[in-house]
CSV table of C-alpha atoms in Angstrom, one decimal:
chain,number,residue,atom,x,y,z
A,215,MET,CA,107.6,219.7,185.4
A,216,ASN,CA,107.3,221.3,188.8
A,217,THR,CA,104.1,223.1,189.6
A,218,ALA,CA,103.5,225.5,192.5
A,219,ASN,CA,105.0,223.2,195.2
A,220,GLU,CA,105.9,224.9,198.4
A,221,SER,CA,108.2,222.1,199.4
A,222,ALA,CA,110.2,222.2,196.2
A,223,LEU,CA,113.8,223.3,195.8
A,224,ILE,CA,113.2,224.6,192.2
A,225,GLY,CA,110.3,226.8,191.4
A,226,ILE,CA,108.0,226.7,188.4
A,227,ASP,CA,110.3,229.2,186.6
A,228,GLY,CA,113.2,226.7,186.8
A,229,ARG,CA,115.1,228.7,189.4
A,230,PRO,CA,115.9,228.0,193.0
A,231,ARG,CA,113.3,229.2,195.6
A,232,PHE,CA,115.6,231.3,197.8
A,233,GLY,CA,114.6,231.9,201.4
A,234,ILE,CA,114.5,230.6,204.9
A,235,TYR,CA,112.0,227.8,205.6
A,236,ARG,CA,110.3,226.4,208.7
A,237,GLY,CA,111.0,222.8,207.7
A,238,PRO,CA,113.0,220.8,205.1
A,239,LEU,CA,112.3,221.1,201.4
A,240,THR,CA,111.1,217.6,200.6
A,241,SER,CA,111.2,217.8,196.8
A,242,LEU,CA,114.8,218.2,195.7
A,243,ASN,CA,113.7,218.5,192.0
A,244,LEU,CA,117.0,219.1,190.3
A,245,ASP,CA,115.5,217.9,187.0
A,246,ASP,CA,113.4,221.1,186.9
A,247,PHE,CA,116.5,223.3,187.3
A,248,ARG,CA,117.1,225.9,184.6
A,249,PRO,CA,120.6,227.4,184.4
A,250,TYR,CA,120.7,231.2,184.8
A,251,GLY,CA,120.1,232.9,181.4
A,252,ALA,CA,119.2,229.6,179.6
A,253,LYS,CA,115.8,229.3,177.9
A,254,ASP,CA,116.1,225.5,177.4
A,255,ARG,CA,115.9,223.4,180.5
A,256,ALA,CA,117.4,220.4,178.6
A,257,SER,CA,120.6,222.3,177.6
A,258,CYS,CA,124.1,220.9,177.6
A,259,ALA,CA,125.0,223.4,180.3
A,260,LYS,CA,122.3,221.9,182.6
A,261,ARG,CA,123.5,218.3,182.0
A,262,ARG,CA,127.1,219.4,182.7
A,263,ILE,CA,126.0,221.2,185.9
A,264,LEU,CA,123.9,218.3,187.2
A,265,LYS,CA,126.7,215.7,186.5
A,266,TYR,CA,129.8,217.6,187.7
A,267,ARG,CA,128.9,220.7,189.6
A,268,ILE,CA,126.2,219.7,192.1
A,269,LYS,CA,127.7,218.9,195.5
A,270,ARG,CA,125.9,217.0,198.3
A,271,TRP,CA,126.9,215.9,201.7
A,272,GLU,CA,125.6,214.8,205.1
A,273,TYR,CA,127.8,215.5,208.1
A,274,LEU,CA,127.0,214.3,211.6
A,275,GLY,CA,129.0,215.1,214.7
A,276,VAL,CA,129.1,214.2,218.4
A,277,CYS,CA,130.5,216.5,221.2
A,278,ASN,CA,130.8,215.5,224.9
A,279,ASN,CA,133.5,215.7,227.6
A,280,ASP,CA,135.2,212.5,226.3
A,281,ILE,CA,135.3,212.8,222.5
A,282,ILE,CA,134.6,215.0,219.6
A,283,PHE,CA,133.6,212.8,216.6
A,284,GLY,CA,132.5,213.5,213.1
A,285,ILE,CA,131.5,211.5,210.0
A,286,ALA,CA,130.5,212.7,206.5
A,287,VAL,CA,129.4,211.2,203.2
A,288,VAL,CA,130.2,213.5,200.3
A,289,ARG,CA,129.3,213.3,196.6
A,290,LEU,CA,131.0,215.8,194.3
A,291,GLY,CA,129.7,214.4,191.0
A,292,TYR,CA,133.1,213.2,189.7
A,293,MET,CA,134.3,211.9,193.0
A,294,CYS,CA,132.9,210.6,196.3
A,295,ASN,CA,134.4,211.0,199.8
A,296,LEU,CA,133.9,209.5,203.2
A,297,PHE,CA,135.7,211.0,206.1
A,298,THR,CA,135.5,210.4,209.8
A,299,TYR,CA,137.6,211.4,212.8
A,300,LEU,CA,137.7,210.7,216.5
A,301,PHE,CA,139.3,213.2,218.9
A,302,ASP,CA,139.9,211.8,222.4
A,303,ARG,CA,139.8,214.8,224.6
A,304,ARG,CA,141.6,213.1,227.5
A,305,SER,CA,144.6,211.8,225.6
A,306,PHE,CA,144.5,214.5,222.9
A,307,ARG,CA,144.8,211.7,220.3
A,308,ILE,CA,143.2,212.1,216.9
A,309,SER,CA,142.3,209.1,214.7
A,310,GLU,CA,141.2,209.9,211.1
A,311,TYR,CA,140.0,208.1,208.0
A,312,ASP,CA,139.6,209.7,204.6
A,313,ILE,CA,138.4,207.6,201.6
A,314,LEU,CA,138.3,209.1,198.1
A,315,THR,CA,136.7,207.1,195.2
A,316,PRO,CA,136.5,208.2,191.5
A,317,GLY,CA,133.0,208.7,190.0
A,318,GLY,CA,129.7,208.9,191.8
A,319,GLY,CA,129.0,205.3,192.6
A,320,ALA,CA,130.3,204.9,196.1
A,321,ALA,CA,127.9,207.4,197.7
A,322,VAL,CA,124.2,207.1,197.1
A,323,PHE,CA,121.7,209.7,198.3
A,324,GLU,CA,118.0,208.8,198.4
A,325,GLY,CA,115.2,211.0,199.6
A,326,ASN,CA,115.8,214.3,201.3
A,327,SER,CA,116.9,215.8,204.7
A,328,LEU,CA,113.5,215.0,206.2
A,329,ALA,CA,113.4,211.3,205.3
A,330,GLY,CA,115.7,209.1,203.2
A,331,GLN,CA,118.9,207.1,203.2
A,332,ILE,CA,122.5,207.8,202.4
A,333,THR,CA,125.0,205.0,201.9
A,334,PHE,CA,128.7,204.7,201.2
A,335,ALA,CA,130.4,201.5,200.3
A,336,SER,CA,134.1,201.0,199.3
A,337,GLY,CA,136.3,198.0,200.2
A,338,LYS,CA,136.0,197.3,203.9
A,339,THR,CA,134.1,200.5,204.6
A,340,THR,CA,130.3,200.6,204.7
A,341,VAL,CA,128.2,203.4,206.2
A,342,ARG,CA,124.4,203.9,206.3
A,343,MET,CA,122.6,207.0,207.4
A,344,THR,CA,118.8,206.5,207.7
A,345,SER,CA,116.6,209.5,208.4
A,346,ASP,CA,112.9,209.8,209.3
A,347,PRO,CA,111.0,212.9,210.6
A,348,GLU,CA,112.1,212.2,214.2
A,349,ALA,CA,115.7,210.9,214.1
A,350,ILE,CA,118.7,209.9,212.1
A,351,ALA,CA,120.3,206.4,212.6
A,352,VAL,CA,123.9,205.9,211.6
A,353,GLU,CA,125.5,202.4,211.3
A,354,GLY,CA,128.9,201.8,209.9
A,355,SER,CA,132.3,200.1,209.8
A,356,ILE,CA,135.3,202.0,208.5
A,357,LYS,CA,138.2,199.8,207.2
A,358,GLY,CA,137.4,197.2,209.8
A,359,GLU,CA,138.9,199.4,212.5
A,360,LEU,CA,136.2,201.8,213.6
A,361,SER,CA,132.5,201.0,214.1
A,362,LEU,CA,129.6,203.1,215.2
A,363,SER,CA,126.0,202.9,216.0
A,364,LEU,CA,124.4,206.3,216.8
A,365,SER,CA,120.9,207.8,216.9
A,366,PHE,CA,120.4,211.6,216.6
A,367,ARG,CA,117.1,213.1,217.7
A,368,LYS,CA,116.0,215.9,215.4
A,369,TYR,CA,114.7,219.4,216.4
A,370,GLN,CA,111.2,220.5,215.6
A,371,GLU,CA,112.8,223.9,214.5
A,372,PRO,CA,115.8,223.2,212.3
A,373,LEU,CA,117.7,225.8,210.3
A,374,VAL,CA,116.7,225.4,206.6
A,375,CYS,CA,117.7,227.9,204.0
A,376,LEU,CA,118.4,228.3,200.3
A,377,THR,CA,120.7,231.0,199.3
A,378,ARG,CA,122.1,232.5,196.1
A,379,VAL,CA,125.8,231.8,195.2
A,380,GLY,CA,127.1,234.4,192.8
A,381,LEU,CA,125.1,235.0,189.6
A,382,LYS,CA,124.4,231.4,188.7
A,383,GLY,CA,124.7,229.1,191.8
A,384,PHE,CA,122.7,228.2,194.8
A,385,ASN,CA,123.1,226.4,198.1
A,386,TYR,CA,120.5,224.5,200.2
A,387,THR,CA,121.4,223.6,203.8
A,388,HIS,CA,119.6,222.0,206.7
A,389,LYS,CA,121.5,222.4,210.0
A,390,GLU,CA,120.9,221.5,213.6
A,391,ALA,CA,123.3,221.7,216.6
A,392,GLY,CA,122.9,220.7,220.3
A,393,ILE,CA,120.5,217.8,219.4
A,394,THR,CA,120.5,214.7,221.6
A,395,VAL,CA,122.5,211.7,220.5
A,396,GLN,CA,123.1,208.3,221.9
A,397,GLY,CA,124.8,205.1,220.9
A,398,SER,CA,128.4,203.7,220.8
A,399,ILE,CA,131.7,204.1,219.0
A,400,ARG,CA,134.4,201.5,219.0
A,401,HIS,CA,138.0,201.9,217.7
A,402,ARG,CA,140.9,199.4,217.9
A,403,GLY,CA,139.8,197.8,221.2
A,404,MET,CA,138.5,201.0,222.9
A,405,SER,CA,134.8,201.9,223.2
A,406,TRP,CA,132.8,205.0,224.1
A,407,ASP,CA,129.2,205.0,225.2
A,408,VAL,CA,127.5,208.1,223.9
A,409,GLN,CA,124.8,209.1,226.5
A,410,GLU,CA,122.2,211.6,225.5
A,411,GLU,CA,122.3,213.6,228.7
A,412,GLN,CA,125.9,214.4,228.3
A,413,SER,CA,126.2,214.4,224.5
A,414,PHE,CA,125.3,217.0,221.9
A,415,GLY,CA,124.9,216.3,218.2
A,416,VAL,CA,125.6,218.4,215.1
A,417,ARG,CA,124.0,217.9,211.6
A,418,ASP,CA,124.8,219.5,208.3
A,419,TYR,CA,122.9,218.4,205.2
A,420,THR,CA,123.9,220.4,202.2
A,421,LEU,CA,123.0,220.3,198.5
A,422,GLY,CA,124.3,223.0,196.1
A,423,TYR,CA,125.8,224.4,193.0
A,424,PRO,CA,128.7,226.3,194.7
A,425,ALA,CA,131.2,228.7,193.2
A,426,ARG,CA,134.3,227.1,191.6
A,427,GLN,CA,136.3,228.5,194.4
A,428,THR,CA,134.6,228.5,197.8
A,429,PHE,CA,135.8,229.6,201.3
A,430,TRP,CA,134.1,229.5,204.7
A,431,SER,CA,134.7,229.7,208.4
A,432,TRP,CA,132.3,227.6,210.5
A,433,ALA,CA,131.6,227.1,214.2
A,434,SER,CA,129.2,224.6,215.7
A,435,GLY,CA,128.7,222.8,219.0
A,436,GLY,CA,126.4,222.2,221.9
A,437,GLY,CA,126.2,222.0,225.6
A,438,THR,CA,124.4,223.5,228.6
A,439,ASP,CA,124.6,227.0,229.8
A,440,SER,CA,125.1,228.2,233.4
A,441,GLU,CA,121.4,227.7,234.2
A,442,GLY,CA,121.1,224.2,232.7
A,443,ASN,CA,119.5,225.2,229.4
A,444,ARG,CA,120.5,222.9,226.4
A,445,VAL,CA,122.0,225.1,223.7
A,446,GLY,CA,123.5,224.6,220.3
A,447,PHE,CA,124.8,227.0,217.6
A,448,ASN,CA,125.6,227.1,213.9
A,449,LEU,CA,127.7,230.1,212.7
A,450,VAL,CA,129.2,230.7,209.3
A,451,GLN,CA,131.2,233.3,207.4
A,452,GLY,CA,132.0,233.2,203.7
A,453,ILE,CA,129.1,231.1,202.4
A,454,ASN,CA,125.3,231.4,202.6
A,455,GLU,CA,125.4,235.2,203.2
A,456,THR,CA,123.6,236.5,200.1
A,457,GLY,CA,120.1,237.6,200.9
A,458,PHE,CA,119.8,235.1,203.7
A,459,THR,CA,122.2,233.5,206.3
A,460,GLU,CA,122.3,230.3,208.2
A,461,ASN,CA,123.5,231.8,211.4
A,462,VAL,CA,121.4,230.6,214.3
A,463,PHE,CA,121.4,229.2,217.8
A,464,TRP,CA,119.0,227.0,219.8
A,465,ILE,CA,117.8,227.3,223.4
A,466,ASN,CA,116.1,224.0,224.5
A,467,GLY,CA,115.3,223.3,220.9
A,468,ARG,CA,113.9,226.8,220.1
A,469,LEU,CA,115.5,228.4,217.1
A,470,VAL,CA,116.9,231.9,217.5
A,471,LYS,CA,118.0,233.6,214.2
A,472,THR,CA,121.0,235.9,214.3
A,473,ASP,CA,122.7,238.4,212.0
A,474,ILE,CA,125.9,237.9,210.0
A,475,VAL,CA,128.9,236.9,212.1
A,476,ASP,CA,132.6,237.8,212.1
A,477,PHE,CA,135.4,235.3,212.8
A,478,ARG,CA,138.7,236.6,214.1
A,479,TYR,CA,141.6,234.2,214.6
A,480,ASP,CA,145.4,234.0,214.1
A,481,ASP,CA,145.9,232.5,210.6
A,482,LEU,CA,149.5,231.6,211.6
A,483,ASP,CA,148.4,229.7,214.7
A,484,LEU,CA,144.9,228.3,214.6
A,485,LEU,CA,145.3,226.8,218.1
A,486,LYS,CA,145.2,230.3,219.6
A,487,PRO,CA,141.8,231.6,220.8
A,488,TRP,CA,139.1,232.4,218.2
A,489,HIS,CA,136.6,235.2,218.6
A,490,ILE,CA,133.2,235.0,217.0
A,491,ALA,CA,130.6,237.8,217.2
A,492,SER,CA,127.3,238.7,215.4
A,493,ASN,CA,126.6,242.2,214.1
A,494,ASP,CA,123.3,242.3,216.1
A,495,GLY,CA,125.1,241.5,219.4
A,496,ARG,CA,123.2,238.2,220.0
A,497,VAL,CA,126.4,236.1,219.8
A,498,ARG,CA,129.7,236.8,221.6
A,499,LEU,CA,131.8,233.7,221.8
A,500,GLN,CA,135.4,232.8,222.4
A,501,PHE,CA,136.7,229.4,221.2
A,502,LEU,CA,139.7,227.7,223.0
A,503,PRO,CA,141.1,224.9,220.8
A,504,GLU,CA,142.4,221.7,222.3
A,505,GLY,CA,143.7,220.1,219.1
A,506,LYS,CA,143.0,220.1,215.4
A,507,ARG,CA,142.8,218.1,212.2
A,508,SER,CA,144.1,219.4,208.9
A,509,ALA,CA,144.3,218.2,205.3
A,510,SER,CA,145.4,219.5,201.9
A,511,ILE,CA,144.0,217.4,199.1
A,512,ARG,CA,144.8,217.8,195.4
A,513,ALA,CA,143.0,215.4,193.1
A,514,GLY,CA,142.8,216.5,189.4
A,515,LEU,CA,140.7,219.6,189.3
A,516,ILE,CA,139.9,219.5,193.0
A,517,VAL,CA,141.7,221.3,195.7
A,518,SER,CA,140.6,221.2,199.4
A,519,LYS,CA,142.5,222.8,202.2
A,520,PHE,CA,141.0,222.8,205.6
A,521,HIS,CA,141.8,223.1,209.3
A,522,GLN,CA,139.3,222.0,212.0
A,523,PRO,CA,140.3,222.7,215.6
A,524,PHE,CA,138.4,221.0,218.4
A,525,GLY,CA,137.8,222.5,221.8
A,526,ARG,CA,135.4,224.5,224.0
A,527,PHE,CA,133.4,227.7,223.7
A,528,ALA,CA,132.7,230.4,226.3
A,529,GLY,CA,130.6,233.5,226.0
A,530,THR,CA,127.0,234.6,225.6
A,531,LEU,CA,124.1,233.8,223.4
A,532,ARG,CA,121.4,236.5,223.8
A,533,ASP,CA,117.7,236.4,222.9
A,534,GLY,CA,116.0,239.6,224.1
A,535,ASP,CA,116.1,239.6,227.9
A,536,GLN,CA,117.4,236.0,228.1
A,537,ALA,CA,121.2,235.7,228.1
A,538,CYS,CA,122.7,232.2,228.0
A,539,GLU,CA,126.1,232.2,229.6
A,540,LEU,CA,128.4,229.5,228.2
A,541,GLN,CA,131.5,228.3,230.1
A,542,ASN,CA,132.6,225.0,228.8
A,543,VAL,CA,130.6,224.1,225.7
A,544,SER,CA,132.1,221.5,223.4
A,545,GLY,CA,132.5,222.0,219.6
A,546,PHE,CA,134.7,222.9,216.8
A,547,THR,CA,135.6,225.6,214.3
A,548,GLU,CA,136.7,225.2,210.7
A,549,GLU,CA,138.6,227.1,208.0
A,550,HIS,CA,138.0,225.6,204.6
A,551,TYR,CA,139.1,226.5,201.1
A,552,ALA,CA,137.8,224.4,198.2
A,553,LYS,CA,138.3,224.6,194.4
A,554,TRP,CA,135.9,222.2,192.9
């Protein structure tokens, strides 16, 4: 039974502790979860939720002038997924791998977003993400064709929030963007050295009980502004908007919270410019796509349709009297519909 633990996901009443936090919640005590309206914490409804409805993933991305790269380990309860992609910005070539496995055995999550380990193993693919309070180390080989060894340096001020989803659900997320990253990526005889001075990392650790049908638009990336400040941003519409939001940007590692944001883009041509703005005026960005990846997955009860353009951002991030002017900041946007 959970007692008054300020680092716990679930409170002493069995319900999620909604809010924004200065650091990661280190006790992801799902065993203490009580479904909304249920008096019995050991109910059949709880067992069904914990087995089939809890979703968890860790996504890590790299943005620089040469590539935009991403890798994620996803556990859906009844299915696991590893996806990775490599967008060569000079040749405009995209290489993708998407591995689905039934059941929950292929993806193992240990610990939390502050410290722990995530592994994925299936056939010729093995990936290990090891996190400590300072950094995340990623080692992996995907189908014997793509290998990576990367180290992401964490911020002292991450975005950590726990929000309500409808009447019964919740979503916990830990996000960082613009963090330093270094290492190497190799694919079919080609290699890329990821140097921390020119490379910017993105992190998304999520654990939640989302709605059966979920939609979001997402933008994230990092770079330097016109004065050389290191910046990163995480902006979302459609999820994590009840009570609290995850919309934020960083200036030299300092977190700046912003209001809800609006995404405007052409749904018939996602490679046309996107416009992203916050209600409080802190964020005014234009996104210019260079390429995109898309997928439409139907597997039993699961439907996933997404589009993820890659490219560059321009515009302004404003914190009081400080205005960061962005001209050529690398990153991506995403439109994602899931029925899970």
